[in-house]
């Protein structure tokens, strides 16, 4: 029996290049950026989290320097500083 190993959490710096309304509550957003050259999809069960900056911030605040402990560091940041996170599957 083999044990599944979780893939490491990866961060990609991206920009929104288009946003198109498809319905009253559905928008198709297209992202681009040089980091995408390293993106790999390993199957159908994919999820992603968007980290968005607060108004006045030039980029989202996520403590990437903490490595695998980024989540703990992110949770410890003040709500008005840490990036807004939205997760999708």
mmCIF file of C-alpha atoms in Angstrom:
data_model
loop_
_atom_site.group_PDB
_atom_site.id
_atom_site.type_symbol
_atom_site.label_atom_id
_atom_site.label_comp_id
_atom_site.label_asym_id
_atom_site.label_seq_id
_atom_site.Cartn_x
_atom_site.Cartn_y
_atom_site.Cartn_z
ATOM 1 C CA UNK A 1 0.000 0.000 0.000
ATOM 2 C CA UNK A 2 1.270 3.482 -0.803
ATOM 3 C CA UNK A 3 0.548 6.668 1.068
ATOM 4 C CA UNK A 4 -0.411 9.781 -0.868
ATOM 5 C CA UNK A 5 1.948 12.680 -0.380
ATOM 6 C CA UNK A 6 0.581 16.206 -0.462
ATOM 7 C CA UNK A 7 2.190 18.446 -3.039
ATOM 8 C CA UNK A 8 4.016 21.430 -1.586
ATOM 9 C CA UNK A 9 2.069 24.661 -1.512
ATOM 10 C CA UNK A 10 3.271 26.865 -4.392
ATOM 11 C CA UNK A 11 2.850 30.598 -4.815
ATOM 12 C CA UNK A 12 2.646 32.263 -8.232
ATOM 13 C CA UNK A 13 2.741 36.044 -8.705
ATOM 14 C CA UNK A 14 0.123 36.797 -11.375
ATOM 15 C CA UNK A 15 -1.755 39.708 -12.885
ATOM 16 C CA UNK A 16 -5.358 39.890 -14.068
ATOM 17 C CA UNK A 17 -5.352 40.364 -17.846
ATOM 18 C CA UNK A 18 -9.087 40.030 -18.528
ATOM 19 C CA UNK A 19 -12.314 39.762 -16.579
ATOM 20 C CA UNK A 20 -15.534 38.925 -18.420
ATOM 21 C CA UNK A 21 -18.984 38.693 -16.852
ATOM 22 C CA UNK A 22 -20.678 35.453 -17.904
ATOM 23 C CA UNK A 23 -23.788 35.849 -15.774
ATOM 24 C CA UNK A 24 -25.186 37.779 -12.818
ATOM 25 C CA UNK A 25 -22.903 35.980 -10.360
ATOM 26 C CA UNK A 26 -20.221 34.460 -12.592
ATOM 27 C CA UNK A 27 -17.059 36.123 -13.915
ATOM 28 C CA UNK A 28 -14.307 34.501 -15.977
ATOM 29 C CA UNK A 29 -10.940 35.906 -14.901
ATOM 30 C CA UNK A 30 -7.772 35.284 -16.919
ATOM 31 C CA UNK A 31 -4.407 35.539 -15.178
ATOM 32 C CA UNK A 32 -0.921 35.821 -16.674
ATOM 33 C CA UNK A 33 2.629 36.109 -15.459
ATOM 34 C CA UNK A 34 6.107 34.653 -15.894
ATOM 35 C CA UNK A 35 5.656 32.376 -12.841
ATOM 36 C CA UNK A 36 3.090 30.319 -14.780
ATOM 37 C CA UNK A 37 5.867 28.653 -16.785
ATOM 38 C CA UNK A 38 6.524 26.586 -13.612
ATOM 39 C CA UNK A 39 2.848 25.652 -13.079
ATOM 40 C CA UNK A 40 1.930 21.970 -13.422
ATOM 41 C CA UNK A 41 -1.512 20.397 -13.162
ATOM 42 C CA UNK A 42 -1.371 16.896 -11.706
ATOM 43 C CA UNK A 43 -4.952 15.813 -12.121
ATOM 44 C CA UNK A 44 -8.628 16.650 -12.013
ATOM 45 C CA UNK A 45 -8.896 17.383 -8.295
ATOM 46 C CA UNK A 46 -7.306 20.829 -8.309
ATOM 47 C CA UNK A 47 -7.791 23.748 -5.966
ATOM 48 C CA UNK A 48 -6.334 27.206 -5.707
ATOM 49 C CA UNK A 49 -6.261 30.084 -3.293
ATOM 50 C CA UNK A 50 -6.107 33.707 -4.349
ATOM 51 C CA UNK A 51 -4.283 36.143 -2.090
ATOM 52 C CA UNK A 52 -5.462 39.685 -2.720
ATOM 53 C CA UNK A 53 -3.989 42.957 -1.448
ATOM 54 C CA UNK A 54 -6.018 45.369 0.644
ATOM 55 C CA UNK A 55 -6.760 48.803 -0.865
ATOM 56 C CA UNK A 56 -3.563 50.838 -0.719
ATOM 57 C CA UNK A 57 -1.265 47.781 -0.800
ATOM 58 C CA UNK A 58 0.763 47.187 -3.958
ATOM 59 C CA UNK A 59 0.824 43.411 -3.429
ATOM 60 C CA UNK A 60 -0.700 40.857 -1.038
ATOM 61 C CA UNK A 61 1.057 40.423 2.318
ATOM 62 C CA UNK A 62 1.932 36.740 2.844
ATOM 63 C CA UNK A 63 5.018 35.794 4.927
ATOM 64 C CA UNK A 64 6.651 33.564 2.302
ATOM 65 C CA UNK A 65 10.002 33.852 4.081
ATOM 66 C CA UNK A 66 8.615 31.433 6.703
ATOM 67 C CA UNK A 67 8.588 28.557 4.195
ATOM 68 C CA UNK A 68 6.209 25.791 5.286
ATOM 69 C CA UNK A 69 5.183 27.916 8.288
ATOM 70 C CA UNK A 70 3.706 30.676 6.076
ATOM 71 C CA UNK A 71 0.133 29.743 7.172
ATOM 72 C CA UNK A 72 0.890 30.289 10.865
ATOM 73 C CA UNK A 73 2.622 33.575 10.106
ATOM 74 C CA UNK A 74 -0.232 34.715 7.854
ATOM 75 C CA UNK A 75 -2.826 33.967 10.569
ATOM 76 C CA UNK A 76 -0.802 35.987 13.102
ATOM 77 C CA UNK A 77 -0.814 39.133 10.946
ATOM 78 C CA UNK A 78 -3.438 41.798 11.732
ATOM 79 C CA UNK A 79 -6.630 41.385 9.665
ATOM 80 C CA UNK A 80 -6.138 44.755 7.979
ATOM 81 C CA UNK A 81 -2.585 43.819 6.895
ATOM 82 C CA UNK A 82 -2.615 40.154 5.876
ATOM 83 C CA UNK A 83 -3.699 39.340 2.348
ATOM 84 C CA UNK A 84 -7.349 38.542 1.762
ATOM 85 C CA UNK A 85 -7.503 34.832 0.871
ATOM 86 C CA UNK A 86 -10.212 33.174 -1.228
ATOM 87 C CA UNK A 87 -10.042 29.443 -2.006
ATOM 88 C CA UNK A 88 -11.627 27.682 -4.979
ATOM 89 C CA UNK A 89 -11.869 24.091 -6.221
#
